[in-house]
Coordinates of C-alpha atoms in Angstrom, one line a residue:
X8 CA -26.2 21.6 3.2
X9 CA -27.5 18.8 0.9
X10 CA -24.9 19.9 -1.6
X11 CA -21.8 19.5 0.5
X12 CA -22.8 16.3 1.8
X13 CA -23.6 15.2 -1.8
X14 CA -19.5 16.2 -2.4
X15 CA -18.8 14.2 0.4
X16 CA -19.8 11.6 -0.1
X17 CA -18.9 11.6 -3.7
X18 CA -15.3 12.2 -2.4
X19 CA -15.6 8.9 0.4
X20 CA -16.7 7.0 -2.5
X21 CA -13.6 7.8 -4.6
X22 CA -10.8 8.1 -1.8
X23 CA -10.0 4.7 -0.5
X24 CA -6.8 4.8 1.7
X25 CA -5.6 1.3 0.7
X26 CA -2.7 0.9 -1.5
X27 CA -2.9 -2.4 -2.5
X28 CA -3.6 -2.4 -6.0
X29 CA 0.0 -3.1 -7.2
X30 CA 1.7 -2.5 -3.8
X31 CA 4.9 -4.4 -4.0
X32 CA 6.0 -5.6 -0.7
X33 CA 9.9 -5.4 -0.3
X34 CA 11.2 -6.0 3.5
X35 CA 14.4 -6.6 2.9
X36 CA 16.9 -7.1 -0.3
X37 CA 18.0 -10.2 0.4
X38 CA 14.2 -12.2 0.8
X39 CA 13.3 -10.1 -2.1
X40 CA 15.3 -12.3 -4.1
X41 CA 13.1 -15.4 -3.0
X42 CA 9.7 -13.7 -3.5
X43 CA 9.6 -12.0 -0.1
X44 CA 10.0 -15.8 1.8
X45 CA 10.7 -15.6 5.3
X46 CA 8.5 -17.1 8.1
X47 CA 9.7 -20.3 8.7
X48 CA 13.3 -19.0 7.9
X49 CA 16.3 -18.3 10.4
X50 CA 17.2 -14.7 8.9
X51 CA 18.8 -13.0 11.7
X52 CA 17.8 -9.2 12.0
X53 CA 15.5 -9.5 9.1
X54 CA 13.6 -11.9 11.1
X55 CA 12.1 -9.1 13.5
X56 CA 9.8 -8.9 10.5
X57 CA 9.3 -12.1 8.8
X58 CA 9.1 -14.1 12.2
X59 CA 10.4 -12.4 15.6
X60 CA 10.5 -16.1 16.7
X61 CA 13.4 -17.1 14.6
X62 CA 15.7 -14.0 16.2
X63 CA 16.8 -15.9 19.2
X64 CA 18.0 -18.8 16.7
X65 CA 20.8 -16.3 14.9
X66 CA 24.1 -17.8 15.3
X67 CA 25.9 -14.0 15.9
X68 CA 26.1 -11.9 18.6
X69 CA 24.8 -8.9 16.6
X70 CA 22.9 -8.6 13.4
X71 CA 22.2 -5.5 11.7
X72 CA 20.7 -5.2 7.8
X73 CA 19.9 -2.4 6.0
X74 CA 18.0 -1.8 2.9
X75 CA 16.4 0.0 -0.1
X76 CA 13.8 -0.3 -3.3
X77 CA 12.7 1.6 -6.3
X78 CA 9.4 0.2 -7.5
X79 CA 8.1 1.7 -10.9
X80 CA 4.8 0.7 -11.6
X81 CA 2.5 1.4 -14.6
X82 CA -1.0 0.9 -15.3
X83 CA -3.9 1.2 -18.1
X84 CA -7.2 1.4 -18.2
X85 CA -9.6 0.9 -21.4
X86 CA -13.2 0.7 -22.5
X87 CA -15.4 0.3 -25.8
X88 CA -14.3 4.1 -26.4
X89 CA -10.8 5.4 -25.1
X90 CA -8.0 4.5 -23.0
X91 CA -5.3 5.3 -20.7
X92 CA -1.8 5.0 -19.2
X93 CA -0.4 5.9 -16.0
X94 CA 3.0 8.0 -15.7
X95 CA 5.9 5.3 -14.1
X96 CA 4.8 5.3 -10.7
X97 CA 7.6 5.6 -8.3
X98 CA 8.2 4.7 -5.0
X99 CA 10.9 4.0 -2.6
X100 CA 10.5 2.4 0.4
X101 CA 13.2 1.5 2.7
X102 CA 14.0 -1.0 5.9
X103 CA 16.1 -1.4 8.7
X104 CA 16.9 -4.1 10.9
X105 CA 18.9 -5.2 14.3
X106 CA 19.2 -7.6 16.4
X107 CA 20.8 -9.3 19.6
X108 CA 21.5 -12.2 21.2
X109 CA 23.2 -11.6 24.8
X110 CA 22.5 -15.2 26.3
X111 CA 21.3 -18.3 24.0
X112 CA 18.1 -18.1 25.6
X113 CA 17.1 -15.2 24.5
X114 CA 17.2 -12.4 21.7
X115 CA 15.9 -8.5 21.3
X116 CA 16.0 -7.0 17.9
X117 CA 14.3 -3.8 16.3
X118 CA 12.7 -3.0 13.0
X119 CA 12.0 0.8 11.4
X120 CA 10.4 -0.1 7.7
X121 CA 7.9 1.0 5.4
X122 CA 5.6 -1.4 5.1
X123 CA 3.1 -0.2 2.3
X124 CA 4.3 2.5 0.2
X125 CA 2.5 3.2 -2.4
X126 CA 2.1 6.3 -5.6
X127 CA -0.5 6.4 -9.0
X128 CA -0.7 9.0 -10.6
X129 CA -3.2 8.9 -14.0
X130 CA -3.0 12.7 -14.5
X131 CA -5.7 16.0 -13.9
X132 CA -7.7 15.4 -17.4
X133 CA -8.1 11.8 -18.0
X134 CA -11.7 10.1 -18.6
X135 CA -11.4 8.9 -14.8
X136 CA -10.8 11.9 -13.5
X137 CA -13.7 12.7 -11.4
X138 CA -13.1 8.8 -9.5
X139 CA -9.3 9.6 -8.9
X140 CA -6.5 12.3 -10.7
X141 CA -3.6 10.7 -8.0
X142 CA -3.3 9.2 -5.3
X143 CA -0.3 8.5 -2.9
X144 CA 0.0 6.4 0.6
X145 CA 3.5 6.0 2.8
X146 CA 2.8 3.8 5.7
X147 CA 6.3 3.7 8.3
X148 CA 6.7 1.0 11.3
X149 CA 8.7 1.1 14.4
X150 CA 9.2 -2.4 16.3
X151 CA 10.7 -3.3 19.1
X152 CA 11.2 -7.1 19.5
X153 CA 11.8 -10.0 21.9
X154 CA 12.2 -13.6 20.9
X155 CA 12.7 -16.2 23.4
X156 CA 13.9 -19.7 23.6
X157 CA 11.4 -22.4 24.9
X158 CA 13.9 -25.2 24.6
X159 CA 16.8 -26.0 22.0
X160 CA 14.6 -26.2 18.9
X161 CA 11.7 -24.1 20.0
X162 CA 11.2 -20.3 20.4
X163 CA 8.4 -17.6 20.6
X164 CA 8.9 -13.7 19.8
X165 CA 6.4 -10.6 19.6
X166 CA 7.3 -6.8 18.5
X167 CA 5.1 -4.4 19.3
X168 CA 4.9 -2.3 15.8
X169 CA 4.2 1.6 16.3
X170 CA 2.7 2.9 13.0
X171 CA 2.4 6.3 11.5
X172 CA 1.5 7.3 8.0
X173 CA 0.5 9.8 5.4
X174 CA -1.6 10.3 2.2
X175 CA -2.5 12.7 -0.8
X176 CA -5.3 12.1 -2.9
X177 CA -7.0 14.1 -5.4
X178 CA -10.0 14.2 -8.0
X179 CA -11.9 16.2 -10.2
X180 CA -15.7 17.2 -8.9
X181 CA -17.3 16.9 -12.4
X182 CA -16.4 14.2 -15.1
X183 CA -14.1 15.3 -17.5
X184 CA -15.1 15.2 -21.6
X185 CA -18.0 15.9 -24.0
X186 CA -21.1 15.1 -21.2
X187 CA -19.8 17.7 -19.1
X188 CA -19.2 20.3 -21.6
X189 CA -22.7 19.9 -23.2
X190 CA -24.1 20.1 -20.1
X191 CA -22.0 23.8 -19.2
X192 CA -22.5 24.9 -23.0
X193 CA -26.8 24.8 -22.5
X194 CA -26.0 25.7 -18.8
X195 CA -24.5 28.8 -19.7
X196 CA -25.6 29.6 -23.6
X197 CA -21.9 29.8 -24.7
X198 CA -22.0 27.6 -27.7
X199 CA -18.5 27.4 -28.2
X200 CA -17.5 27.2 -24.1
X201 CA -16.9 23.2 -24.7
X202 CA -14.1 23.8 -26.4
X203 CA -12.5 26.3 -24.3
X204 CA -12.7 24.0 -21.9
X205 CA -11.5 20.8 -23.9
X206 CA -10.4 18.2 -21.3
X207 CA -9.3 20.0 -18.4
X208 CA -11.4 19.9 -15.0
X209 CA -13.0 23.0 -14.3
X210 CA -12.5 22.2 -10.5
X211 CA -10.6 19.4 -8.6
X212 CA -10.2 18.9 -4.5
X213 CA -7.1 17.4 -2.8
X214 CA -7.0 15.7 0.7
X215 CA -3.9 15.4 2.5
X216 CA -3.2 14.2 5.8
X217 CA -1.1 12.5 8.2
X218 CA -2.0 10.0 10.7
X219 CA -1.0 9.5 14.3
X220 CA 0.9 6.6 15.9
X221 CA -1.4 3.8 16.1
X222 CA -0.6 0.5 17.9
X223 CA -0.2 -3.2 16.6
X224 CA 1.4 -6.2 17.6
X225 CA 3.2 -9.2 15.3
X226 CA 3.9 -12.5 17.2
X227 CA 5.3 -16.0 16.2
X228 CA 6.0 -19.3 17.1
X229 CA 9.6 -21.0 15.2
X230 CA 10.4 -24.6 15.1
X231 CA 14.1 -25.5 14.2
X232 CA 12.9 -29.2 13.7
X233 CA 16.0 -30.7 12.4
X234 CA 19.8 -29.0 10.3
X235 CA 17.1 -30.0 6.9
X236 CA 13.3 -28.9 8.3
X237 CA 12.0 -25.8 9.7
X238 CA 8.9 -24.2 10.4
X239 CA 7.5 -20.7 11.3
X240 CA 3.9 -19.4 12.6
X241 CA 3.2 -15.5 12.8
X242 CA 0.1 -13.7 13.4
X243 CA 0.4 -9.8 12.4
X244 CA -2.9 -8.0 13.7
X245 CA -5.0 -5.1 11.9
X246 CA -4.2 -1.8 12.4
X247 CA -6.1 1.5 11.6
X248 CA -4.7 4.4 11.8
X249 CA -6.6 7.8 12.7
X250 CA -6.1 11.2 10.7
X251 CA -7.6 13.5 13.1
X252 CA -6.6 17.4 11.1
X253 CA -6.1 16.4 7.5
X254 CA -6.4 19.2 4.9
X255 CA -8.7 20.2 1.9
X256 CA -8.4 22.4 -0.9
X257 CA -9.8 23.1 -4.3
X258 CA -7.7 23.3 -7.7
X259 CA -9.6 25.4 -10.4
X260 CA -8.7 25.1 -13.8
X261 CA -5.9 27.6 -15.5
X262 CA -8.4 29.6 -17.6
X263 CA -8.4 33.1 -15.9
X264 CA -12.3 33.3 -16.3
X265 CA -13.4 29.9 -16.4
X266 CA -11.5 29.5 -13.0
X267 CA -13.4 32.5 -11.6
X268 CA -16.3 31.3 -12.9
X269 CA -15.9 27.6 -11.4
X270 CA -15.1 28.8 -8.0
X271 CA -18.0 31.3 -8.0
X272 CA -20.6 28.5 -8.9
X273 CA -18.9 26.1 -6.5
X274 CA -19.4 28.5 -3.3
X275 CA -23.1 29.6 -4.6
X276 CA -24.1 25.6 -4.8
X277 CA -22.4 23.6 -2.6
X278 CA -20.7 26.5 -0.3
X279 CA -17.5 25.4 -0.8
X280 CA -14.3 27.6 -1.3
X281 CA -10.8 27.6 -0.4
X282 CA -11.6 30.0 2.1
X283 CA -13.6 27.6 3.8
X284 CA -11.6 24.3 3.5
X285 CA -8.6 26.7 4.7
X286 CA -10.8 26.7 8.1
X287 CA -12.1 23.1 7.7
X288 CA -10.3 20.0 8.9
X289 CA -10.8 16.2 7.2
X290 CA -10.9 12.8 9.7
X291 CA -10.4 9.7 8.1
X292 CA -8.7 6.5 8.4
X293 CA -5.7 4.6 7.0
X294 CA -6.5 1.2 6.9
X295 CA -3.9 -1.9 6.6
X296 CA -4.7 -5.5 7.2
X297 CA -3.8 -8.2 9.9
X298 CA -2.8 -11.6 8.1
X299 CA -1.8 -14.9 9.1
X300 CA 1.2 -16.7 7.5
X301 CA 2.4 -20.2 7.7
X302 CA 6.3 -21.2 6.9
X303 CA 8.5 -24.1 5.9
X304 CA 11.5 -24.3 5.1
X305 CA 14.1 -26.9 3.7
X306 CA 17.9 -27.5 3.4
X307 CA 18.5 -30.8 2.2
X308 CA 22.1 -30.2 1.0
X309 CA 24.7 -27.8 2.3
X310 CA 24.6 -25.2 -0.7
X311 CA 21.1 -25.4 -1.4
X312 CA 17.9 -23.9 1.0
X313 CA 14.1 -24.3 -0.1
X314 CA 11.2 -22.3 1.2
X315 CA 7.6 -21.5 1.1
X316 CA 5.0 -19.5 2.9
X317 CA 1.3 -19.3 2.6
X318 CA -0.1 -15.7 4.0
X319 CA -4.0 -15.7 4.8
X320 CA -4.6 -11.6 4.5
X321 CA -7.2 -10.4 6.7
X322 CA -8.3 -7.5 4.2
X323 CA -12.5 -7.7 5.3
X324 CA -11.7 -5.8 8.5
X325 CA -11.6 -2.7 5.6
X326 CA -15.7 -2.5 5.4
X327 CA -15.6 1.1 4.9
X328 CA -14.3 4.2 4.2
X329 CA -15.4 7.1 6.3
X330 CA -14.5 10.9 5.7
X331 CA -15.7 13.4 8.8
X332 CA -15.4 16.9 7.8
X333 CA -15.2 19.6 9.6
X334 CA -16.6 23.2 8.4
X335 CA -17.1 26.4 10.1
X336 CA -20.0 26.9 12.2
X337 CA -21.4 30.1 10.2
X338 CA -20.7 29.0 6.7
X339 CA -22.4 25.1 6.9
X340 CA -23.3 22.5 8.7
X341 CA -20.8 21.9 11.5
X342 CA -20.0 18.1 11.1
X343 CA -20.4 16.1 8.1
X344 CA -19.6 12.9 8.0
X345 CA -19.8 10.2 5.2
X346 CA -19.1 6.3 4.9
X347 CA -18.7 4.6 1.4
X348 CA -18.7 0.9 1.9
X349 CA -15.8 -1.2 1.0
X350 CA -16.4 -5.1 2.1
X351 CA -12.8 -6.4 0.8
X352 CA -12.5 -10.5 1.0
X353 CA -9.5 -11.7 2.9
X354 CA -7.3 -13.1 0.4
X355 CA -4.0 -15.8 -0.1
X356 CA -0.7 -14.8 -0.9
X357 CA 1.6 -18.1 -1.8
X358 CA 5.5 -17.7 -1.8
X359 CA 7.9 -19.9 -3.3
X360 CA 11.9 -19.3 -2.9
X361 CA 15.1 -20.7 -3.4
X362 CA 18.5 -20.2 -2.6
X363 CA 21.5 -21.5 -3.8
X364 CA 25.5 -20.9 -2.0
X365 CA 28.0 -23.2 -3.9
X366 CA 30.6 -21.0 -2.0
X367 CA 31.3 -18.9 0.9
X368 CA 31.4 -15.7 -0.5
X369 CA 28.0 -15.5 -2.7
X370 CA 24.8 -17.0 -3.0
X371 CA 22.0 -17.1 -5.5
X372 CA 18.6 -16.5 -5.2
X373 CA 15.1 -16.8 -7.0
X374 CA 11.8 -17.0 -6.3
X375 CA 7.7 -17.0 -7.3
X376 CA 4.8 -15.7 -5.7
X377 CA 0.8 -15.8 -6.7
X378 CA -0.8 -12.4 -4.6
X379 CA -4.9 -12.9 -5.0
X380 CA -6.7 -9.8 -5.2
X381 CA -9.3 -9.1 -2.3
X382 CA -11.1 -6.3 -4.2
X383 CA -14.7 -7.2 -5.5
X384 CA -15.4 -6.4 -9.0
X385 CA -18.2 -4.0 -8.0
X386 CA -15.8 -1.8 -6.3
X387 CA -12.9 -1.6 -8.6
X388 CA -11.3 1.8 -8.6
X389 CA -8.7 3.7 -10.7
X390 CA -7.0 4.8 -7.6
X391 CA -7.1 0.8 -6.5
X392 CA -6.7 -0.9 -9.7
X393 CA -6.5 -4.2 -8.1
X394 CA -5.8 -7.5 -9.9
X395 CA -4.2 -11.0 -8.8
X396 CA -0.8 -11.4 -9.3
X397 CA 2.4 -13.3 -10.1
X398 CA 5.6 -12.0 -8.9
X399 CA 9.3 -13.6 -10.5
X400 CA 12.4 -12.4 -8.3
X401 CA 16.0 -13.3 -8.5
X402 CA 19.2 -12.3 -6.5
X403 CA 22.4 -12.1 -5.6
X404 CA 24.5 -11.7 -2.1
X405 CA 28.2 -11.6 -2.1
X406 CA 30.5 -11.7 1.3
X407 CA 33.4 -9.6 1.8
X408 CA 35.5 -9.4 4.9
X409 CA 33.7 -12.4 6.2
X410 CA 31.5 -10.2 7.9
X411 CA 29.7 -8.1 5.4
X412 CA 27.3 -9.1 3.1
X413 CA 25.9 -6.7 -0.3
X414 CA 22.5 -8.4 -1.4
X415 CA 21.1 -7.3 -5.0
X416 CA 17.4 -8.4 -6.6
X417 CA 15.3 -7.9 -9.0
X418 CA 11.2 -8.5 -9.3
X419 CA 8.6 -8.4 -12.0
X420 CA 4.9 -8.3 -11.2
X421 CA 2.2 -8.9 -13.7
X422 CA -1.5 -9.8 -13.7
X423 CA -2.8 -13.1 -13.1
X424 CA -5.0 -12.9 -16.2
X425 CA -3.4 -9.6 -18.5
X426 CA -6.2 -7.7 -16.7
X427 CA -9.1 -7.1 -15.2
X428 CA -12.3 -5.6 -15.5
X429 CA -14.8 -4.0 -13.5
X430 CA -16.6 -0.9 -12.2
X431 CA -17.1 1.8 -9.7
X432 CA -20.2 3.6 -8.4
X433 CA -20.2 7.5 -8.5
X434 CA -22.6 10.4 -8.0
X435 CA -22.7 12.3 -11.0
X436 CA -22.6 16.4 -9.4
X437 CA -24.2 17.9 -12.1
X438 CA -27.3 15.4 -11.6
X439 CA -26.9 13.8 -9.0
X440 CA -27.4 10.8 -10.0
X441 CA -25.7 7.4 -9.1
X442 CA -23.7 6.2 -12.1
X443 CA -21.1 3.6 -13.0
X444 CA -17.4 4.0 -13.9
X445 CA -16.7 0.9 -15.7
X446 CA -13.5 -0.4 -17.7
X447 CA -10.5 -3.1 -18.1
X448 CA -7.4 -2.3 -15.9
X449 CA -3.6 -3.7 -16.4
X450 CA -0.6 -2.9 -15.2
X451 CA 2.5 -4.4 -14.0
X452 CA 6.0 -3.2 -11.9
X453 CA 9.4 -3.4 -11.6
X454 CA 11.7 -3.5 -8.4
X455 CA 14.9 -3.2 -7.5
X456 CA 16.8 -3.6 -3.9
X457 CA 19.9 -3.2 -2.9
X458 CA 21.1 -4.1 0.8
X459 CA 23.8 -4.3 2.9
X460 CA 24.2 -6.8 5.9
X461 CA 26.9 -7.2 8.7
X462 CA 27.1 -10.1 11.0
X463 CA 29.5 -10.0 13.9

């Protein structure tokens, strides 16, 4: 029993189910452009999001946007010995938005987005491998919205978000390299098994799961001061959400009698095999943060708007990270459950944008934005390589029929500082032993969105 516990909690450690370490946040093509600007912004549809306020303030009838992103991120990781790259991380996450306005007073709208969507994949035989081989998160949101008018300038909205998600991660049980081969050669008295084995893992597990519905809320206060000042208030709370029957299973390297030979010692010491994690069942949770955002916006001349938010992110209420698992009753203990402790800061996020229409039938866009990381140095992961950033965006919208509206932008994130170093705590299996997994990680992303809008 000591043994699996030992492998849980050596897998909590590794698995953390937040993707922020170079999630790009795109929630709509258009605000892309200006560095993801939005709260104190009258954006129609899109504004279920950014500010459910500002929804009652469209000028149409009916708003509806729609929109997608390819994000292909790539990161490194280095120490005094050896390195490593990442393959082009790819992920595409998608939004769509709607909204009404059937009196002037007031507004409903509806959002269906993903949110955080996030893929890294550093490969089965890396130096890292036994913190994380890959690791991939899609978080999806469903909100309904009302916004309401308090008086001609003035409004208040709330959407009630219904989240859902799902994740893959795996890693291998023993570090991967020279230590681990010495340690198998005198083990077993094979001389030359080291090389045989070279740098593949003798034996990886995967978790997978999906989580169920959970429950949030995203309100906001708009202020439509003046036809040159705006500003925008939103409050988006925490929300965890519960994998109740994810799965387990164990990948054994290809070697026909190594792989034998792995499994075999794997159920003899820690009473693991695929026919138990087959009848076993993982709880965990997937964690995304609350945050508090602050907008203003300008339009001192006719073709030309001016806006800038400041996000606090509420990223402490992700303490810990607790895997329950769940074995059969004959084989081990029944319930075995494991917390690694997280203790993320809350962070800043600053947003800068500008757009620019000098006519009626396309506008200009372009933005900055400074993304500070909430991940303490002690906890710095391969699977969460997580660094302050800067973000540069520009894009385009042209109008056609009056009514429709294509947006286009581009973004480039990069570390604050070229990198960033830190380390890990791991249990070594073979000694059990706590150990560090230390080293410099870098890394930056491309992103581009395409959009369509129609305005009636």
């Amino acid at each position: 029993m000591r043994r699996i516990l030992l492998l849980m909690a050596a897998v909590a450690v590794s698995f953390s189910a937040i993707a922020e370490g170079y999630q790009t946040n795109n929630f709509s093509a258009r605000q892309s452009g200006m560095a993801n600007v939005g709260t104190g912004m009258n954006l129609g549809a899109e504004s279920v999001w950014f500010n459910p306020a500002a929804v009652v303030m469209q000028e149409s009838l009916l708003d509806v946007s729609a929109g997608l992103s390819g994000i292909i991120a790539k990161h490194s990781y280095a120490n005094d010995l050896l390195s490593a790259t990442t393959g082009n991380d790819f992920t595409m996450p998608f939004n769509i938005y709607a909204s009404v306005r059937p009196f002037k007073w007031l507004a409903v709208g509806v959002a269906l987005n993903t949110p955080n969507s996030y893929n890294i994949n550093w490969g089965d035989g890396w130096a890292g491998a036994h913190i994380c081989q890959n690791m991939s998160l899609n978080q999806y949101n469903f909100q309904p919205t009302l916004s309401v008018r308090l008086g001609e300038k003035l409004s208040v909205g709330a959407g009630m978000m219904v989240t859902w998600g799902n994740f893959n991660f795996s890693r291998s049980l023993l570090a991967v390299g020279a230590s681990t081969n010495a340690f198998i050669e005198q083990m077993s008295g094979i001389p030359a098994l080291g090389d045989v084995i070279g740098s593949s893992p003798l034996a990886s597990i995967e978790l997978s799961g999906k989580a169920t519905p959970a429950i949030g809320f995203n309100v906001g206060l708009f202020w439509d001061v003046n036809k040159i000042f705006s500003l925008g208030v939103t409050y988006r709370h925490p929300i965890r959400m519960k994998v109740e029957e994810g799965s387990a299973s164990l990948r054994f390297i290809e070697n026909e009698y190594l792989g034998a030979a792995a499994e075999t010692m794997l159920d003899r010491m820690a009473g693991l095999s695929n026919d138990v994690l087959s009848q076993s069942t993982i709880a965990t949770e997937l964690v995304t943060p609350g945050s508090i955002a602050l907008g203003v916006s300008l339009h001192p001349f006719k073709i030309l708007d001016i806006s800038a938010d400041l996000q606090y992110n509420l990223w402490s209420s992700y303490k810990e990270q607790r895997i329950y698992m769940n074995t059969p009753s004959d084989t081990t203990e029944l319930t075995n459950d494991v917390t690694a402790q997280r203790g993320y800061k809350n962070s800043f996020t600053a947003r800068l944008g500008v757009q620019l229409s000098p006519l009626g039938w396309i506008s200009a866009r372009a933005g900055i934005s400074f993304d500070e990381s909430p991940v303490k140095d002690d906890v710095l992961m391969p699977n969460v390589p997580s660094m302050s950033k800067i973000g540069v965006t520009a894009g385009l919208s042209l109008r056609f029929f009056r009514l429709i509206f294509l947006d286009l932008a581009y973004g480039y994130t990069l570390p604050v500082e070229g990198g960033r170093t830190g380390s890990t705590q791991y249990t070594n299996m073979l000694t059990q032993q706590a150990e560090l997994f230390s080293g410099t990680y870098s890394g930056d992303a491309h992103t581009f969105s395409v959009g369509l809008r129609l305005s009636f």
